[in-house]
PDB file of C-alpha atoms in Angstrom:
ATOM      1  CA  MET A   1      21.297  -0.332 -70.292  1.00  0.00           C
ATOM      2  CA  GLN A   2      23.551  -1.625 -67.564  1.00  0.00           C
ATOM      3  CA  GLU A   3      25.427  -4.833 -68.243  1.00  0.00           C
ATOM      4  CA  ILE A   4      25.683  -7.490 -65.565  1.00  0.00           C
ATOM      5  CA  THR A   5      29.039  -9.238 -65.569  1.00  0.00           C
ATOM      6  CA  LEU A   6      28.751 -12.578 -63.855  1.00  0.00           C
ATOM      7  CA  ALA A   7      31.706 -14.766 -63.063  1.00  0.00           C
ATOM      8  CA  PRO A   8      31.204 -18.431 -63.908  1.00  0.00           C
ATOM      9  CA  GLY A   9      29.744 -20.366 -60.994  1.00  0.00           C
ATOM     10  CA  ASN A  10      30.475 -23.903 -59.938  1.00  0.00           C
ATOM     11  CA  ASP A  11      26.942 -25.045 -59.127  1.00  0.00           C
ATOM     12  CA  HIS A  12      24.764 -22.921 -61.396  1.00  0.00           C
ATOM     13  CA  SER A  13      23.990 -22.971 -65.097  1.00  0.00           C
ATOM     14  CA  PRO A  14      24.802 -19.873 -67.206  1.00  0.00           C
ATOM     15  CA  ASP A  15      21.089 -18.949 -67.329  1.00  0.00           C
ATOM     16  CA  VAL A  16      19.831 -18.172 -63.832  1.00  0.00           C
ATOM     17  CA  ASN A  17      16.561 -16.940 -62.385  1.00  0.00           C
ATOM     18  CA  ILE A  18      16.618 -14.195 -59.756  1.00  0.00           C
ATOM     19  CA  SER A  19      13.650 -13.389 -57.513  1.00  0.00           C
ATOM     20  CA  VAL A  20      13.551  -9.988 -55.795  1.00  0.00           C
ATOM     21  CA  ILE A  21      11.115 -10.044 -52.850  1.00  0.00           C
ATOM     22  CA  LEU A  22       9.670  -6.642 -51.956  1.00  0.00           C
ATOM     23  CA  PRO A  23       7.323  -6.372 -48.938  1.00  0.00           C
ATOM     24  CA  VAL A  24       5.015  -3.366 -49.286  1.00  0.00           C
ATOM     25  CA  TYR A  25       2.876  -1.621 -46.678  1.00  0.00           C
ATOM     26  CA  ASN A  26       1.508   1.802 -47.658  1.00  0.00           C
ATOM     27  CA  GLU A  27       4.465   2.640 -49.892  1.00  0.00           C
ATOM     28  CA  GLU A  28       2.626   4.437 -52.707  1.00  0.00           C
ATOM     29  CA  ALA A  29       5.182   7.270 -52.645  1.00  0.00           C
ATOM     30  CA  ASN A  30       8.088   4.867 -53.238  1.00  0.00           C
ATOM     31  CA  ILE A  31       6.832   2.166 -55.578  1.00  0.00           C
ATOM     32  CA  LEU A  32       7.418   3.860 -58.920  1.00  0.00           C
ATOM     33  CA  ALA A  33      10.896   5.076 -57.936  1.00  0.00           C
ATOM     34  CA  LEU A  34      11.709   1.596 -56.608  1.00  0.00           C
ATOM     35  CA  TYR A  35      10.572  -0.081 -59.801  1.00  0.00           C
ATOM     36  CA  THR A  36      12.555   2.398 -61.909  1.00  0.00           C
ATOM     37  CA  GLY A  37      15.689   1.662 -59.880  1.00  0.00           C
ATOM     38  CA  LEU A  38      15.203  -2.095 -60.254  1.00  0.00           C
ATOM     39  CA  ALA A  39      14.450  -1.831 -63.981  1.00  0.00           C
ATOM     40  CA  ASP A  40      17.550   0.302 -64.530  1.00  0.00           C
ATOM     41  CA  THR A  41      19.651  -2.174 -62.563  1.00  0.00           C
ATOM     42  CA  PHE A  42      18.576  -5.249 -64.446  1.00  0.00           C
ATOM     43  CA  GLY A  43      17.980  -3.585 -67.806  1.00  0.00           C
ATOM     44  CA  ASN A  44      15.976  -6.168 -69.768  1.00  0.00           C
ATOM     45  CA  PRO A  45      14.030  -9.293 -68.715  1.00  0.00           C
ATOM     46  CA  GLU A  46      16.999 -11.279 -69.992  1.00  0.00           C
ATOM     47  CA  ILE A  47      20.506  -9.833 -69.842  1.00  0.00           C
ATOM     48  CA  SER A  48      23.774 -11.720 -69.583  1.00  0.00           C
ATOM     49  CA  GLY A  49      21.952 -14.937 -68.693  1.00  0.00           C
ATOM     50  CA  VAL A  50      19.836 -13.447 -65.881  1.00  0.00           C
ATOM     51  CA  ASN A  51      16.042 -13.705 -65.739  1.00  0.00           C
ATOM     52  CA  VAL A  52      14.442 -11.660 -62.973  1.00  0.00           C
ATOM     53  CA  GLU A  53      11.062 -11.460 -61.273  1.00  0.00           C
ATOM     54  CA  PHE A  54      10.017  -8.606 -58.983  1.00  0.00           C
ATOM     55  CA  LEU A  55       7.752 -10.196 -56.377  1.00  0.00           C
ATOM     56  CA  PHE A  56       5.826  -7.474 -54.531  1.00  0.00           C
ATOM     57  CA  ILE A  57       4.043  -8.578 -51.334  1.00  0.00           C
ATOM     58  CA  ASN A  58       1.200  -6.157 -50.560  1.00  0.00           C
ATOM     59  CA  ASP A  59       0.874  -6.481 -46.784  1.00  0.00           C
ATOM     60  CA  GLY A  60      -2.643  -5.082 -46.396  1.00  0.00           C
ATOM     61  CA  SER A  61      -1.877  -1.572 -47.671  1.00  0.00           C
ATOM     62  CA  VAL A  62      -4.736   0.919 -47.383  1.00  0.00           C
ATOM     63  CA  ASP A  63      -3.301   3.437 -49.868  1.00  0.00           C
ATOM     64  CA  SER A  64      -2.931   3.008 -53.642  1.00  0.00           C
ATOM     65  CA  SER A  65       0.031   0.590 -53.434  1.00  0.00           C
ATOM     66  CA  PHE A  66      -1.993  -2.316 -54.836  1.00  0.00           C
ATOM     67  CA  GLU A  67      -3.223  -0.320 -57.841  1.00  0.00           C
ATOM     68  CA  LEU A  68       0.266   0.982 -58.622  1.00  0.00           C
ATOM     69  CA  ILE A  69       1.820  -2.478 -58.530  1.00  0.00           C
ATOM     70  CA  LYS A  70      -1.067  -3.901 -60.580  1.00  0.00           C
ATOM     71  CA  GLY A  71      -0.400  -1.214 -63.188  1.00  0.00           C
ATOM     72  CA  LEU A  72       3.291  -2.127 -63.273  1.00  0.00           C
ATOM     73  CA  HIS A  73       2.333  -5.790 -63.736  1.00  0.00           C
ATOM     74  CA  ASP A  74       0.181  -4.887 -66.742  1.00  0.00           C
ATOM     75  CA  GLU A  75       3.172  -3.159 -68.344  1.00  0.00           C
ATOM     76  CA  ASP A  76       5.991  -5.489 -67.253  1.00  0.00           C
ATOM     77  CA  PRO A  77       5.482  -9.274 -66.905  1.00  0.00           C
ATOM     78  CA  ARG A  78       8.469  -9.451 -64.550  1.00  0.00           C
ATOM     79  CA  VAL A  79       6.310  -7.768 -61.868  1.00  0.00           C
ATOM     80  CA  LYS A  80       4.359 -10.255 -59.718  1.00  0.00           C
ATOM     81  CA  LEU A  81       1.942  -9.301 -56.945  1.00  0.00           C
ATOM     82  CA  VAL A  82       0.888 -11.167 -53.816  1.00  0.00           C
ATOM     83  CA  ASP A  83      -1.999  -9.432 -52.049  1.00  0.00           C
ATOM     84  CA  PHE A  84      -2.652 -10.269 -48.377  1.00  0.00           C
ATOM     85  CA  SER A  85      -6.133 -10.340 -46.872  1.00  0.00           C
ATOM     86  CA  ARG A  86      -4.928  -7.903 -44.180  1.00  0.00           C
ATOM     87  CA  ASN A  87      -1.742  -6.550 -42.631  1.00  0.00           C
ATOM     88  CA  PHE A  88       0.251  -9.505 -41.240  1.00  0.00           C
ATOM     89  CA  GLY A  89       3.578  -7.725 -40.710  1.00  0.00           C
ATOM     90  CA  HIS A  90       6.938  -7.407 -42.414  1.00  0.00           C
ATOM     91  CA  GLN A  91       8.303 -10.826 -41.433  1.00  0.00           C
ATOM     92  CA  ALA A  92       5.131 -12.546 -42.672  1.00  0.00           C
ATOM     93  CA  ALA A  93       5.407 -10.684 -45.986  1.00  0.00           C
ATOM     94  CA  VAL A  94       9.017 -11.757 -46.448  1.00  0.00           C
ATOM     95  CA  THR A  95       8.036 -15.325 -45.533  1.00  0.00           C
ATOM     96  CA  ALA A  96       5.339 -15.306 -48.219  1.00  0.00           C
ATOM     97  CA  GLY A  97       7.875 -14.158 -50.769  1.00  0.00           C
ATOM     98  CA  ILE A  98      10.219 -16.979 -49.769  1.00  0.00           C
ATOM     99  CA  ASP A  99       7.375 -19.499 -50.073  1.00  0.00           C
ATOM    100  CA  LEU A 100       6.179 -18.314 -53.496  1.00  0.00           C
ATOM    101  CA  CYS A 101       9.326 -17.214 -55.325  1.00  0.00           C
ATOM    102  CA  ARG A 102      10.874 -19.323 -58.098  1.00  0.00           C
ATOM    103  CA  GLY A 103      14.416 -18.002 -58.422  1.00  0.00           C
ATOM    104  CA  ASP A 104      17.679 -19.891 -58.261  1.00  0.00           C
ATOM    105  CA  ALA A 105      18.741 -17.021 -56.018  1.00  0.00           C
ATOM    106  CA  VAL A 106      16.396 -14.901 -53.919  1.00  0.00           C
ATOM    107  CA  ILE A 107      16.956 -11.299 -52.859  1.00  0.00           C
ATOM    108  CA  LEU A 108      15.151  -9.732 -49.905  1.00  0.00           C
ATOM    109  CA  MET A 109      14.971  -5.941 -49.773  1.00  0.00           C
ATOM    110  CA  ASP A 110      12.724  -3.216 -48.391  1.00  0.00           C
ATOM    111  CA  SER A 111      10.501  -1.060 -50.581  1.00  0.00           C
ATOM    112  CA  ASP A 112      11.508   2.344 -49.181  1.00  0.00           C
ATOM    113  CA  LEU A 113      14.764   2.591 -51.192  1.00  0.00           C
ATOM    114  CA  GLN A 114      16.905   2.450 -48.071  1.00  0.00           C
ATOM    115  CA  ASP A 115      18.320  -0.719 -49.614  1.00  0.00           C
ATOM    116  CA  PRO A 116      20.045   0.461 -52.835  1.00  0.00           C
ATOM    117  CA  PRO A 117      19.066  -1.510 -55.991  1.00  0.00           C
ATOM    118  CA  GLU A 118      22.536  -0.983 -57.472  1.00  0.00           C
ATOM    119  CA  LEU A 119      23.997  -3.236 -54.751  1.00  0.00           C
ATOM    120  CA  LEU A 120      22.098  -6.211 -56.171  1.00  0.00           C
ATOM    121  CA  LEU A 121      24.577  -6.689 -59.002  1.00  0.00           C
ATOM    122  CA  LYS A 122      27.447  -7.097 -56.525  1.00  0.00           C
ATOM    123  CA  MET A 123      25.368  -9.592 -54.553  1.00  0.00           C
ATOM    124  CA  ILE A 124      24.678 -11.636 -57.665  1.00  0.00           C
ATOM    125  CA  GLU A 125      28.345 -11.585 -58.598  1.00  0.00           C
ATOM    126  CA  ALA A 126      29.336 -12.816 -55.122  1.00  0.00           C
ATOM    127  CA  TRP A 127      26.730 -15.581 -55.393  1.00  0.00           C
ATOM    128  CA  ARG A 128      28.036 -16.652 -58.782  1.00  0.00           C
ATOM    129  CA  ASN A 129      31.505 -16.812 -57.268  1.00  0.00           C
ATOM    130  CA  GLY A 130      30.412 -19.350 -54.668  1.00  0.00           C
ATOM    131  CA  ALA A 131      28.647 -17.492 -51.845  1.00  0.00           C
ATOM    132  CA  GLU A 132      25.376 -19.115 -50.766  1.00  0.00           C
ATOM    133  CA  VAL A 133      24.239 -16.197 -48.608  1.00  0.00           C
ATOM    134  CA  VAL A 134      25.251 -12.594 -49.232  1.00  0.00           C
ATOM    135  CA  TYR A 135      24.017 -10.354 -46.425  1.00  0.00           C
ATOM    136  CA  ALA A 136      24.307  -6.572 -46.366  1.00  0.00           C
ATOM    137  CA  VAL A 137      25.957  -4.937 -43.348  1.00  0.00           C
ATOM    138  CA  ARG A 138      24.979  -1.374 -42.519  1.00  0.00           C
ATOM    139  CA  GLN A 139      28.058   0.765 -42.019  1.00  0.00           C
ATOM    140  CA  LYS A 140      26.170   4.044 -41.720  1.00  0.00           C
ATOM    141  CA  ARG A 141      22.522   4.875 -41.090  1.00  0.00           C
ATOM    142  CA  LYS A 142      20.670   8.100 -41.962  1.00  0.00           C
ATOM    143  CA  GLU A 143      18.678   8.136 -38.728  1.00  0.00           C
ATOM    144  CA  SER A 144      18.612   9.986 -35.426  1.00  0.00           C
ATOM    145  CA  ALA A 145      21.453   9.543 -32.943  1.00  0.00           C
ATOM    146  CA  LEU A 146      19.039   7.867 -30.518  1.00  0.00           C
ATOM    147  CA  MET A 147      17.940   5.272 -33.086  1.00  0.00           C
ATOM    148  CA  ARG A 148      21.507   4.628 -34.232  1.00  0.00           C
ATOM    149  CA  GLY A 149      22.614   4.119 -30.649  1.00  0.00           C
ATOM    150  CA  THR A 150      19.667   1.823 -29.919  1.00  0.00           C
ATOM    151  CA  TYR A 151      20.366  -0.349 -32.965  1.00  0.00           C
ATOM    152  CA  TYR A 152      24.078  -0.452 -32.096  1.00  0.00           C
ATOM    153  CA  LEU A 153      23.439  -1.669 -28.568  1.00  0.00           C
ATOM    154  CA  TYR A 154      20.706  -4.129 -29.562  1.00  0.00           C
ATOM    155  CA  TYR A 155      22.740  -5.968 -32.199  1.00  0.00           C
ATOM    156  CA  ARG A 156      25.641  -6.377 -29.807  1.00  0.00           C
ATOM    157  CA  LEU A 157      23.368  -7.542 -27.007  1.00  0.00           C
ATOM    158  CA  LEU A 158      21.736 -10.015 -29.383  1.00  0.00           C
ATOM    159  CA  GLN A 159      25.094 -11.380 -30.517  1.00  0.00           C
ATOM    160  CA  LYS A 160      26.206 -11.889 -26.904  1.00  0.00           C
ATOM    161  CA  MET A 161      22.960 -13.620 -25.910  1.00  0.00           C
ATOM    162  CA  ALA A 162      22.160 -15.686 -29.012  1.00  0.00           C
ATOM    163  CA  ASN A 163      23.176 -19.333 -29.249  1.00  0.00           C
ATOM    164  CA  ILE A 164      24.276 -18.778 -32.871  1.00  0.00           C
ATOM    165  CA  ASN A 165      26.461 -16.140 -34.499  1.00  0.00           C
ATOM    166  CA  ILE A 166      24.125 -13.441 -35.870  1.00  0.00           C
ATOM    167  CA  PRO A 167      26.287 -10.895 -37.743  1.00  0.00           C
ATOM    168  CA  LEU A 168      26.369  -7.386 -36.325  1.00  0.00           C
ATOM    169  CA  ASP A 169      24.381  -4.617 -38.039  1.00  0.00           C
ATOM    170  CA  SER A 170      22.830  -6.928 -40.630  1.00  0.00           C
ATOM    171  CA  GLY A 171      19.149  -6.754 -41.500  1.00  0.00           C
ATOM    172  CA  ASP A 172      16.925  -8.731 -43.860  1.00  0.00           C
ATOM    173  CA  PHE A 173      18.568  -7.239 -46.980  1.00  0.00           C
ATOM    174  CA  CYS A 174      20.363 -10.200 -48.520  1.00  0.00           C
ATOM    175  CA  LEU A 175      20.701 -12.691 -51.363  1.00  0.00           C
ATOM    176  CA  MET A 176      20.175 -16.399 -50.672  1.00  0.00           C
ATOM    177  CA  ASP A 177      20.800 -19.448 -52.787  1.00  0.00           C
ATOM    178  CA  ARG A 178      17.820 -21.688 -53.581  1.00  0.00           C
ATOM    179  CA  ARG A 179      19.169 -24.399 -51.245  1.00  0.00           C
ATOM    180  CA  VAL A 180      19.086 -21.945 -48.346  1.00  0.00           C
ATOM    181  CA  VAL A 181      15.582 -20.814 -49.299  1.00  0.00           C
ATOM    182  CA  ASN A 182      14.345 -24.412 -49.409  1.00  0.00           C
ATOM    183  CA  HIS A 183      15.583 -24.983 -45.862  1.00  0.00           C
ATOM    184  CA  LEU A 184      13.908 -21.769 -44.667  1.00  0.00           C
ATOM    185  CA  LYS A 185      10.632 -22.946 -46.195  1.00  0.00           C
ATOM    186  CA  GLN A 186      10.803 -26.076 -44.027  1.00  0.00           C
ATOM    187  CA  MET A 187      10.977 -24.094 -40.791  1.00  0.00           C
ATOM    188  CA  PRO A 188       7.535 -23.930 -39.146  1.00  0.00           C
ATOM    189  CA  GLU A 189       8.074 -21.007 -36.762  1.00  0.00           C
ATOM    190  CA  ARG A 190       5.169 -18.556 -36.453  1.00  0.00           C
ATOM    191  CA  ASN A 191       7.306 -15.889 -34.781  1.00  0.00           C
ATOM    192  CA  ARG A 192       9.837 -15.224 -37.506  1.00  0.00           C
ATOM    193  CA  PHE A 193      13.194 -13.504 -37.100  1.00  0.00           C
ATOM    194  CA  LEU A 194      14.542 -14.151 -40.561  1.00  0.00           C
ATOM    195  CA  ARG A 195      18.023 -12.729 -40.129  1.00  0.00           C
ATOM    196  CA  GLY A 196      18.453 -15.198 -37.268  1.00  0.00           C
ATOM    197  CA  LEU A 197      17.010 -18.107 -39.247  1.00  0.00           C
ATOM    198  CA  ARG A 198      19.293 -17.185 -42.131  1.00  0.00           C
ATOM    199  CA  SER A 199      22.296 -17.451 -39.826  1.00  0.00           C
ATOM    200  CA  TRP A 200      21.016 -20.663 -38.265  1.00  0.00           C
ATOM    201  CA  VAL A 201      20.895 -22.608 -41.557  1.00  0.00           C
ATOM    202  CA  GLY A 202      24.593 -21.969 -42.143  1.00  0.00           C
ATOM    203  CA  PHE A 203      26.140 -22.498 -45.615  1.00  0.00           C
ATOM    204  CA  LYS A 204      28.794 -20.159 -47.017  1.00  0.00           C
ATOM    205  CA  GLN A 205      27.840 -16.643 -45.928  1.00  0.00           C
ATOM    206  CA  VAL A 206      29.530 -13.468 -47.148  1.00  0.00           C
ATOM    207  CA  ALA A 207      29.126  -9.949 -45.734  1.00  0.00           C
ATOM    208  CA  MET A 208      28.697  -6.968 -48.039  1.00  0.00           C
ATOM    209  CA  PRO A 209      29.042  -3.536 -46.356  1.00  0.00           C
ATOM    210  CA  TYR A 210      26.949  -0.611 -47.563  1.00  0.00           C
ATOM    211  CA  GLU A 211      25.681   2.762 -46.433  1.00  0.00           C
ATOM    212  CA  ARG A 212      21.991   2.659 -45.620  1.00  0.00           C
ATOM    213  CA  SER A 213      20.167   5.629 -47.098  1.00  0.00           C
ATOM    214  CA  ALA A 214      17.276   7.586 -45.658  1.00  0.00           C
ATOM    215  CA  ARG A 215      13.754   6.733 -46.813  1.00  0.00           C
ATOM    216  CA  PHE A 216      13.004   8.024 -50.302  1.00  0.00           C
ATOM    217  CA  ALA A 217       9.542   9.219 -49.203  1.00  0.00           C
ATOM    218  CA  GLY A 218       6.887   8.588 -46.590  1.00  0.00           C
ATOM    219  CA  GLU A 219       7.055   7.639 -42.938  1.00  0.00           C
ATOM    220  CA  PRO A 220       8.732   4.549 -41.436  1.00  0.00           C
ATOM    221  CA  LYS A 221       6.282   1.662 -41.059  1.00  0.00           C
ATOM    222  CA  TYR A 222       8.187   0.039 -38.202  1.00  0.00           C
ATOM    223  CA  THR A 223       6.832   1.814 -35.135  1.00  0.00           C
ATOM    224  CA  LEU A 224       8.623   1.690 -31.789  1.00  0.00           C
ATOM    225  CA  ARG A 225       6.240  -1.053 -30.655  1.00  0.00           C
ATOM    226  CA  LYS A 226       6.905  -3.159 -33.763  1.00  0.00           C
ATOM    227  CA  LEU A 227      10.656  -2.673 -33.441  1.00  0.00           C
ATOM    228  CA  LEU A 228      10.514  -3.727 -29.786  1.00  0.00           C
ATOM    229  CA  GLN A 229       8.408  -6.763 -30.683  1.00  0.00           C
ATOM    230  CA  LEU A 230      10.823  -7.796 -33.427  1.00  0.00           C
ATOM    231  CA  GLY A 231      13.819  -7.249 -31.158  1.00  0.00           C
ATOM    232  CA  LEU A 232      12.352  -9.361 -28.361  1.00  0.00           C
ATOM    233  CA  SER A 233      11.412 -12.042 -30.884  1.00  0.00           C
ATOM    234  CA  GLY A 234      15.060 -12.223 -31.949  1.00  0.00           C
ATOM    235  CA  ILE A 235      16.274 -12.594 -28.365  1.00  0.00           C
ATOM    236  CA  PHE A 236      13.697 -15.117 -27.183  1.00  0.00           C
ATOM    237  CA  SER A 237      13.843 -17.171 -30.402  1.00  0.00           C
ATOM    238  CA  PHE A 238      17.611 -17.625 -30.353  1.00  0.00           C
ATOM    239  CA  SER A 239      18.619 -17.403 -26.720  1.00  0.00           C
ATOM    240  CA  SER A 240      17.864 -19.114 -23.412  1.00  0.00           C
ATOM    241  CA  VAL A 241      19.825 -16.469 -21.498  1.00  0.00           C
ATOM    242  CA  PRO A 242      16.665 -14.821 -20.042  1.00  0.00           C
ATOM    243  CA  LEU A 243      15.688 -18.117 -18.418  1.00  0.00           C
ATOM    244  CA  ARG A 244      19.199 -18.691 -17.135  1.00  0.00           C
ATOM    245  CA  LEU A 245      19.225 -15.130 -15.861  1.00  0.00           C
ATOM    246  CA  ALA A 246      16.280 -16.079 -13.643  1.00  0.00           C
ATOM    247  CA  THR A 247      18.423 -18.804 -12.071  1.00  0.00           C
ATOM    248  CA  PHE A 248      21.338 -16.424 -11.541  1.00  0.00           C
ATOM    249  CA  LEU A 249      19.043 -13.815 -10.021  1.00  0.00           C
ATOM    250  CA  GLY A 250      17.664 -16.471  -7.673  1.00  0.00           C
ATOM    251  CA  PHE A 251      21.168 -17.355  -6.474  1.00  0.00           C
ATOM    252  CA  ALA A 252      22.036 -13.663  -6.146  1.00  0.00           C
ATOM    253  CA  VAL A 253      18.942 -12.903  -4.074  1.00  0.00           C
ATOM    254  CA  CYS A 254      19.625 -15.903  -1.821  1.00  0.00           C
ATOM    255  CA  LEU A 255      23.208 -14.728  -1.337  1.00  0.00           C
ATOM    256  CA  ILE A 256      22.078 -11.196  -0.486  1.00  0.00           C
ATOM    257  CA  GLY A 257      19.544 -12.657   1.950  1.00  0.00           C
ATOM    258  CA  VAL A 258      22.198 -14.758   3.701  1.00  0.00           C
ATOM    259  CA  ILE A 259      24.558 -11.785   3.952  1.00  0.00           C
ATOM    260  CA  PHE A 260      21.810  -9.552   5.334  1.00  0.00           C
ATOM    261  CA  LEU A 261      20.694 -12.224   7.826  1.00  0.00           C
ATOM    262  CA  SER A 262      24.307 -12.691   8.990  1.00  0.00           C
ATOM    263  CA  PHE A 263      24.619  -8.927   9.471  1.00  0.00           C
ATOM    264  CA  VAL A 264      21.438  -8.812  11.558  1.00  0.00           C
ATOM    265  CA  ILE A 265      22.516 -11.732  13.773  1.00  0.00           C
ATOM    266  CA  LEU A 266      26.002 -10.319  14.332  1.00  0.00           C
ATOM    267  CA  ASN A 267      24.564  -6.884  15.044  1.00  0.00           C
ATOM    268  CA  TYR A 268      22.244  -8.383  17.667  1.00  0.00           C
ATOM    269  CA  PHE A 269      24.875 -10.413  19.521  1.00  0.00           C
ATOM    270  CA  ILE A 270      27.800  -7.983  19.228  1.00  0.00           C
ATOM    271  CA  ALA A 271      26.123  -4.601  19.497  1.00  0.00           C
ATOM    272  CA  GLY A 272      23.066  -5.812  21.387  1.00  0.00           C
ATOM    273  CA  ARG A 273      20.693  -4.118  18.974  1.00  0.00           C
ATOM    274  CA  PRO A 274      17.603  -5.998  17.723  1.00  0.00           C
ATOM    275  CA  PRO A 275      16.572  -5.716  14.051  1.00  0.00           C
ATOM    276  CA  GLN A 276      15.003  -2.321  13.307  1.00  0.00           C
ATOM    277  CA  GLY A 277      13.466  -0.325  10.533  1.00  0.00           C
ATOM    278  CA  TRP A 278      10.527  -0.346   8.177  1.00  0.00           C
ATOM    279  CA  THR A 279      12.797   1.076   5.490  1.00  0.00           C
ATOM    280  CA  SER A 280      15.000  -1.981   5.196  1.00  0.00           C
ATOM    281  CA  LEU A 281      11.949  -4.254   5.250  1.00  0.00           C
ATOM    282  CA  THR A 282      10.289  -2.240   2.479  1.00  0.00           C
ATOM    283  CA  VAL A 283      13.446  -2.296   0.352  1.00  0.00           C
ATOM    284  CA  VAL A 284      13.752  -6.067   0.704  1.00  0.00           C
ATOM    285  CA  VAL A 285      10.084  -6.655  -0.157  1.00  0.00           C
ATOM    286  CA  LEU A 286      10.200  -4.373  -3.213  1.00  0.00           C
ATOM    287  CA  PHE A 287      13.460  -5.887  -4.401  1.00  0.00           C
ATOM    288  CA  MET A 288      12.110  -9.427  -4.098  1.00  0.00           C
ATOM    289  CA  ALA A 289       8.880  -8.461  -5.863  1.00  0.00           C
ATOM    290  CA  GLY A 290      10.812  -6.852  -8.695  1.00  0.00           C
ATOM    291  CA  VAL A 291      12.999  -9.927  -9.157  1.00  0.00           C
ATOM    292  CA  GLN A 292       9.979 -12.224  -9.179  1.00  0.00           C
ATOM    293  CA  LEU A 293       8.141 -10.066 -11.739  1.00  0.00           C
ATOM    294  CA  LEU A 294      11.240  -9.953 -13.912  1.00  0.00           C
ATOM    295  CA  ILE A 295      11.521 -13.739 -13.832  1.00  0.00           C
ATOM    296  CA  LEU A 296       7.797 -14.180 -14.516  1.00  0.00           C
ATOM    297  CA  GLY A 297       8.047 -11.753 -17.420  1.00  0.00           C
ATOM    298  CA  ALA A 298      10.858 -13.739 -19.022  1.00  0.00           C
ATOM    299  CA  ILE A 299       8.989 -16.999 -18.554  1.00  0.00           C
ATOM    300  CA  GLY A 300       5.846 -15.344 -19.912  1.00  0.00           C
ATOM    301  CA  GLU A 301       7.610 -14.401 -23.151  1.00  0.00           C
ATOM    302  CA  TYR A 302       8.599 -18.011 -23.759  1.00  0.00           C
ATOM    303  CA  VAL A 303       5.106 -19.229 -22.872  1.00  0.00           C
ATOM    304  CA  ALA A 304       3.645 -16.709 -25.350  1.00  0.00           C
ATOM    305  CA  LEU A 305       5.929 -18.062 -28.083  1.00  0.00           C
ATOM    306  CA  ILE A 306       4.823 -21.618 -27.265  1.00  0.00           C
ATOM    307  CA  HIS A 307       1.182 -20.473 -27.323  1.00  0.00           C
ATOM    308  CA  ASP A 308       1.589 -19.001 -30.802  1.00  0.00           C
ATOM    309  CA  GLU A 309       3.312 -22.106 -32.103  1.00  0.00           C
ATOM    310  CA  VAL A 310       0.800 -24.679 -30.826  1.00  0.00           C
ATOM    311  CA  LYS A 311      -2.153 -22.815 -32.407  1.00  0.00           C
ATOM    312  CA  GLN A 312      -0.684 -23.697 -35.830  1.00  0.00           C
ATOM    313  CA  ARG A 313      -2.187 -20.648 -37.510  1.00  0.00           C
ATOM    314  CA  PRO A 314      -0.669 -19.691 -40.891  1.00  0.00           C
ATOM    315  CA  ASN A 315       1.764 -16.781 -41.009  1.00  0.00           C
ATOM    316  CA  TYR A 316      -0.338 -15.042 -43.658  1.00  0.00           C
ATOM    317  CA  ILE A 317      -3.427 -15.372 -45.886  1.00  0.00           C
ATOM    318  CA  VAL A 318      -3.202 -14.559 -49.586  1.00  0.00           C
ATOM    319  CA  ARG A 319      -6.203 -12.817 -51.129  1.00  0.00           C
ATOM    320  CA  GLU A 320      -4.785 -12.857 -54.664  1.00  0.00           C
ATOM    321  CA  PHE A 321      -1.598 -13.891 -56.439  1.00  0.00           C
ATOM    322  CA  ILE A 322      -1.138 -12.064 -59.736  1.00  0.00           C
ATOM    323  CA  LYS A 323       1.527 -13.878 -61.726  1.00  0.00           C
TER     324      LYS A 323
END
C-alpha cells in the first residue's frame, strides 16, 4: 500500500474527493493494466483523507472495453462508467467526464498508460499546497522523430498565434480544482480544445514536467486526420491571426502589383519595350488565385466553427451511466 502524504491546504477540508477521468476508445489491451496502476497508486478507497472515483468514458468502443470496465465496476465501487451512444471523439469524452464528475479536484489522463499514474500523487500534493491547475509538460516523447518535430513546431506556432498563453508541450493530462471545473462546465463551445480552455480560465497554474512513455499496448487512436483537426481547432478557437493574415496578404499582393506595374511602365518608356510574356501573366494569375483560395480557406474555417456552434447540438449522448 502506498501512502499519500498531503500537505495541509488553505481552501480544502482534510477529507477530499478526487475524480480521475479516463476517456476510452478501443483500449481493451490497456484497461486492466491501467486500473492496476491506479489502484496501486491510491491504495484503498479511503487513504490519508482521499476518496477517489475512476470515471471511465467509453467513447463508442467496438471491442470489449465496455465489458472489462463493467467487470471492474462490479468488483470495485470506485469505478464508474459512462457509455456513449457512439464515438464522439476524445474532447467530447473528456467534456462528459468534466460534466459528470463529483470530485473536489479532477484529473484528466489518457487510458493508454502514456500518462503515468504515479504522477497523480505529486499533482494532488501540488493542489493541496495551493495550485488550482497542475498541468503536465512533456519533456520527452517515445515517438518517431517526425512526430516529435511536428508536435514541437505546432505548440510553438500555437503559442505565437494564440491570444492567450497556452503552455508549450502540455496536453490534456492535468489536475484541476473544482472551481476551475465549474467554469469549464459553463463554456458552451462545441469545438473543444480543452488545454486552451484550461489556460483561458486562469487561476493559479503550475507546470509539472514528466517523460511521456510509449503506449502500453495497441495502436494510437488519434489518426493524422484527427490530430490535424484538433490542431486546427486550437488555432482557430484561440487566434484571429489567420483572418489578419488575409489582410496582410492583401496589402502584400497590392504592393507587388504596384511594383510590377511600375516596372512595366518604366520598361516601356525607358527601353521602349511593350509588356511581353505569357509566363509572367500566368505566374501573376496563379499567385493571385492561390492567395484568394488561402484567404477563403481561412474564412471557411471560422464559418465552419460558427456553423457548428449555432446548431446547438450536444457534444455527446450518454447511453448509460453506471455509478
